[in-house]
Amino acid sequence: MSDFEIRMEIKGLMLDPASNVPIVILREDGGSRVLPIWIGVFEANAIAMRLDGIETQRPMTHDLLQASFEALGADVDRVVVSDLRETTFFAQIHALRGEEAVVLDARPSDAIALAVRTEAPIFVRASVLEKAL
């Protein structure tokens, strides 16, 4: 079986009632499968602010990352939740600079926060979705 990528959308953010830790909920685009990913407070705030259209006076870390890509002439092509080891998710930021493809290792929360800023699509590898569900 090939490990294809499944397009996801952000369904929402919530707090885990047991631990009070933020969770970003990804839902399969056009489907019913969901993937909850526990994330940090700062990343949840960065995602929520962008989803709500709130602009800050000074750039936040993910705004700086977006500006860095732009200054280097690179476009974020997509982000991919690429692996699940034990209880830790891993992600990749796929960027294009002209004809050159670049893949960066990232935490899913940072990759998602960047994706909402650059309007890049979010994907999850099928194997990750199978492990998580």
PDB file of C-alpha atoms in Angstrom:
ATOM      1  CA  MET A   1       0.000   0.000   0.000  1.00  0.00           C
ATOM      2  CA  SER A   2       1.344   3.424  -0.901  1.00  0.00           C
ATOM      3  CA  ASP A   3       1.427   6.110   1.742  1.00  0.00           C
ATOM      4  CA  PHE A   4      -0.617   8.767  -0.007  1.00  0.00           C
ATOM      5  CA  GLU A   5      -1.527  12.149   1.464  1.00  0.00           C
ATOM      6  CA  ILE A   6      -5.074  13.018   2.514  1.00  0.00           C
ATOM      7  CA  ARG A   7      -6.137  16.645   2.336  1.00  0.00           C
ATOM      8  CA  MET A   8      -7.438  17.981   5.637  1.00  0.00           C
ATOM      9  CA  GLU A   9      -9.059  21.171   6.844  1.00  0.00           C
ATOM     10  CA  ILE A  10      -9.058  22.755  10.252  1.00  0.00           C
ATOM     11  CA  LYS A  11     -12.367  21.911  11.869  1.00  0.00           C
ATOM     12  CA  GLY A  12     -11.589  23.891  15.005  1.00  0.00           C
ATOM     13  CA  LEU A  13      -9.633  24.360  18.176  1.00  0.00           C
ATOM     14  CA  MET A  14     -10.661  23.197  21.620  1.00  0.00           C
ATOM     15  CA  LEU A  15      -9.267  22.544  25.077  1.00  0.00           C
ATOM     16  CA  ASP A  16      -8.812  19.003  26.336  1.00  0.00           C
ATOM     17  CA  PRO A  17     -11.190  18.939  29.321  1.00  0.00           C
ATOM     18  CA  ALA A  18      -8.895  16.630  31.311  1.00  0.00           C
ATOM     19  CA  SER A  19      -5.581  18.456  30.831  1.00  0.00           C
ATOM     20  CA  ASN A  20      -6.611  21.928  29.641  1.00  0.00           C
ATOM     21  CA  VAL A  21      -4.174  21.513  26.713  1.00  0.00           C
ATOM     22  CA  PRO A  22      -5.259  22.949  23.337  1.00  0.00           C
ATOM     23  CA  ILE A  23      -6.179  20.564  20.537  1.00  0.00           C
ATOM     24  CA  VAL A  24      -6.376  21.393  16.850  1.00  0.00           C
ATOM     25  CA  ILE A  25      -8.968  19.243  15.099  1.00  0.00           C
ATOM     26  CA  LEU A  26      -8.259  18.353  11.475  1.00  0.00           C
ATOM     27  CA  ARG A  27     -11.064  16.878   9.380  1.00  0.00           C
ATOM     28  CA  GLU A  28     -10.688  15.011   6.120  1.00  0.00           C
ATOM     29  CA  ASP A  29     -11.643  17.362   3.283  1.00  0.00           C
ATOM     30  CA  GLY A  30     -14.964  16.064   2.018  1.00  0.00           C
ATOM     31  CA  GLY A  31     -14.880  13.161   4.468  1.00  0.00           C
ATOM     32  CA  SER A  32     -15.736  12.295   8.025  1.00  0.00           C
ATOM     33  CA  ARG A  33     -12.409  11.251   9.549  1.00  0.00           C
ATOM     34  CA  VAL A  34     -10.954  13.630  12.114  1.00  0.00           C
ATOM     35  CA  LEU A  35      -7.505  13.875  13.617  1.00  0.00           C
ATOM     36  CA  PRO A  36      -7.009  15.624  16.971  1.00  0.00           C
ATOM     37  CA  ILE A  37      -3.493  16.917  17.631  1.00  0.00           C
ATOM     38  CA  TRP A  38      -2.548  18.267  21.057  1.00  0.00           C
ATOM     39  CA  ILE A  39      -0.559  21.488  20.646  1.00  0.00           C
ATOM     40  CA  GLY A  40       0.977  24.253  22.714  1.00  0.00           C
ATOM     41  CA  VAL A  41      -0.881  27.314  23.956  1.00  0.00           C
ATOM     42  CA  PHE A  42       1.177  29.760  21.863  1.00  0.00           C
ATOM     43  CA  GLU A  43       0.660  27.791  18.658  1.00  0.00           C
ATOM     44  CA  ALA A  44      -3.073  27.450  19.360  1.00  0.00           C
ATOM     45  CA  ASN A  45      -3.237  31.203  19.865  1.00  0.00           C
ATOM     46  CA  ALA A  46      -1.346  31.815  16.603  1.00  0.00           C
ATOM     47  CA  ILE A  47      -3.728  29.550  14.679  1.00  0.00           C
ATOM     48  CA  ALA A  48      -6.864  30.981  16.319  1.00  0.00           C
ATOM     49  CA  MET A  49      -5.838  34.590  15.739  1.00  0.00           C
ATOM     50  CA  ARG A  50      -5.273  33.986  12.023  1.00  0.00           C
ATOM     51  CA  LEU A  51      -8.502  31.998  11.633  1.00  0.00           C
ATOM     52  CA  ASP A  52     -10.360  34.848  13.336  1.00  0.00           C
ATOM     53  CA  GLY A  53      -8.675  37.444  11.117  1.00  0.00           C
ATOM     54  CA  ILE A  54      -6.941  39.182  14.027  1.00  0.00           C
ATOM     55  CA  GLU A  55      -3.831  41.136  13.063  1.00  0.00           C
ATOM     56  CA  THR A  56      -1.112  41.962  15.574  1.00  0.00           C
ATOM     57  CA  GLN A  57       0.874  45.199  15.669  1.00  0.00           C
ATOM     58  CA  ARG A  58       4.154  43.297  15.572  1.00  0.00           C
ATOM     59  CA  PRO A  59       4.886  40.026  13.784  1.00  0.00           C
ATOM     60  CA  MET A  60       4.488  36.830  15.742  1.00  0.00           C
ATOM     61  CA  THR A  61       6.928  33.955  15.192  1.00  0.00           C
ATOM     62  CA  HIS A  62       4.820  32.378  12.444  1.00  0.00           C
ATOM     63  CA  ASP A  63       4.438  35.761  10.723  1.00  0.00           C
ATOM     64  CA  LEU A  64       8.229  36.067  10.780  1.00  0.00           C
ATOM     65  CA  LEU A  65       8.537  32.589   9.283  1.00  0.00           C
ATOM     66  CA  GLN A  66       6.096  33.532   6.520  1.00  0.00           C
ATOM     67  CA  ALA A  67       8.025  36.752   5.828  1.00  0.00           C
ATOM     68  CA  SER A  68      11.281  34.768   5.721  1.00  0.00           C
ATOM     69  CA  PHE A  69       9.904  32.448   3.038  1.00  0.00           C
ATOM     70  CA  GLU A  70       8.723  35.465   1.042  1.00  0.00           C
ATOM     71  CA  ALA A  71      12.059  37.295   1.396  1.00  0.00           C
ATOM     72  CA  LEU A  72      13.891  34.198   0.148  1.00  0.00           C
ATOM     73  CA  GLY A  73      11.572  33.902  -2.850  1.00  0.00           C
ATOM     74  CA  ALA A  74      10.001  30.653  -1.655  1.00  0.00           C
ATOM     75  CA  ASP A  75       6.347  29.627  -1.526  1.00  0.00           C
ATOM     76  CA  VAL A  76       4.892  27.200   0.975  1.00  0.00           C
ATOM     77  CA  ASP A  77       3.390  24.512  -1.257  1.00  0.00           C
ATOM     78  CA  ARG A  78       1.782  22.405   1.477  1.00  0.00           C
ATOM     79  CA  VAL A  79       2.261  21.084   4.985  1.00  0.00           C
ATOM     80  CA  VAL A  80       2.065  17.388   5.784  1.00  0.00           C
ATOM     81  CA  VAL A  81       1.551  15.607   9.089  1.00  0.00           C
ATOM     82  CA  SER A  82       4.049  12.954   8.136  1.00  0.00           C
ATOM     83  CA  ASP A  83       4.519  10.571  11.035  1.00  0.00           C
ATOM     84  CA  LEU A  84       3.213   9.425  14.411  1.00  0.00           C
ATOM     85  CA  ARG A  85       5.688   7.808  16.780  1.00  0.00           C
ATOM     86  CA  GLU A  86       4.196   6.711  20.079  1.00  0.00           C
ATOM     87  CA  THR A  87       2.157   9.817  20.950  1.00  0.00           C
ATOM     88  CA  THR A  88       4.211  12.392  19.033  1.00  0.00           C
ATOM     89  CA  PHE A  89       3.174  13.734  15.632  1.00  0.00           C
ATOM     90  CA  PHE A  90       5.750  14.944  13.108  1.00  0.00           C
ATOM     91  CA  ALA A  91       5.214  17.286  10.176  1.00  0.00           C
ATOM     92  CA  GLN A  92       6.935  18.669   7.122  1.00  0.00           C
ATOM     93  CA  ILE A  93       6.738  22.020   5.397  1.00  0.00           C
ATOM     94  CA  HIS A  94       7.041  21.598   1.620  1.00  0.00           C
ATOM     95  CA  ALA A  95       8.263  24.753  -0.100  1.00  0.00           C
ATOM     96  CA  LEU A  96       9.172  25.701  -3.629  1.00  0.00           C
ATOM     97  CA  ARG A  97      11.809  28.216  -4.625  1.00  0.00           C
ATOM     98  CA  GLY A  98      11.631  28.397  -8.375  1.00  0.00           C
ATOM     99  CA  GLU A  99      12.183  24.826  -9.527  1.00  0.00           C
ATOM    100  CA  GLU A 100      13.815  23.791  -6.254  1.00  0.00           C
ATOM    101  CA  ALA A 101      11.708  21.791  -3.791  1.00  0.00           C
ATOM    102  CA  VAL A 102      12.638  22.069  -0.123  1.00  0.00           C
ATOM    103  CA  VAL A 103      11.232  19.974   2.733  1.00  0.00           C
ATOM    104  CA  LEU A 104      11.643  21.164   6.313  1.00  0.00           C
ATOM    105  CA  ASP A 105      11.003  19.148   9.465  1.00  0.00           C
ATOM    106  CA  ALA A 106       8.488  20.874  11.749  1.00  0.00           C
ATOM    107  CA  ARG A 107       6.127  20.389  14.628  1.00  0.00           C
ATOM    108  CA  PRO A 108       2.570  19.989  13.317  1.00  0.00           C
ATOM    109  CA  SER A 109       1.414  23.018  15.294  1.00  0.00           C
ATOM    110  CA  ASP A 110       4.037  25.268  13.685  1.00  0.00           C
ATOM    111  CA  ALA A 111       3.364  23.839  10.232  1.00  0.00           C
ATOM    112  CA  ILE A 112      -0.386  24.409  10.626  1.00  0.00           C
ATOM    113  CA  ALA A 113       0.137  27.947  11.962  1.00  0.00           C
ATOM    114  CA  LEU A 114       2.261  28.677   8.873  1.00  0.00           C
ATOM    115  CA  ALA A 115      -0.286  27.029   6.557  1.00  0.00           C
ATOM    116  CA  VAL A 116      -3.109  29.286   7.755  1.00  0.00           C
ATOM    117  CA  ARG A 117      -0.906  32.329   7.089  1.00  0.00           C
ATOM    118  CA  THR A 118       0.174  31.259   3.614  1.00  0.00           C
ATOM    119  CA  GLU A 119      -3.143  29.588   2.689  1.00  0.00           C
ATOM    120  CA  ALA A 120      -1.202  26.397   1.990  1.00  0.00           C
ATOM    121  CA  PRO A 121      -3.153  23.134   2.051  1.00  0.00           C
ATOM    122  CA  ILE A 122      -2.785  20.755   4.995  1.00  0.00           C
ATOM    123  CA  PHE A 123      -2.320  17.034   4.404  1.00  0.00           C
ATOM    124  CA  VAL A 124      -1.931  13.958   6.593  1.00  0.00           C
ATOM    125  CA  ARG A 125      -0.259  10.768   5.384  1.00  0.00           C
ATOM    126  CA  ALA A 126      -2.682   7.865   5.251  1.00  0.00           C
ATOM    127  CA  SER A 127      -0.448   5.789   7.526  1.00  0.00           C
ATOM    128  CA  VAL A 128      -0.579   8.490  10.202  1.00  0.00           C
ATOM    129  CA  LEU A 129      -4.362   8.660  10.048  1.00  0.00           C
ATOM    130  CA  GLU A 130      -4.543   4.859  10.323  1.00  0.00           C
ATOM    131  CA  LYS A 131      -2.212   4.794  13.358  1.00  0.00           C
ATOM    132  CA  ALA A 132      -4.076   7.616  15.094  1.00  0.00           C
ATOM    133  CA  LEU A 133      -7.568   6.195  14.589  1.00  0.00           C
TER     134      LEU A 133
END
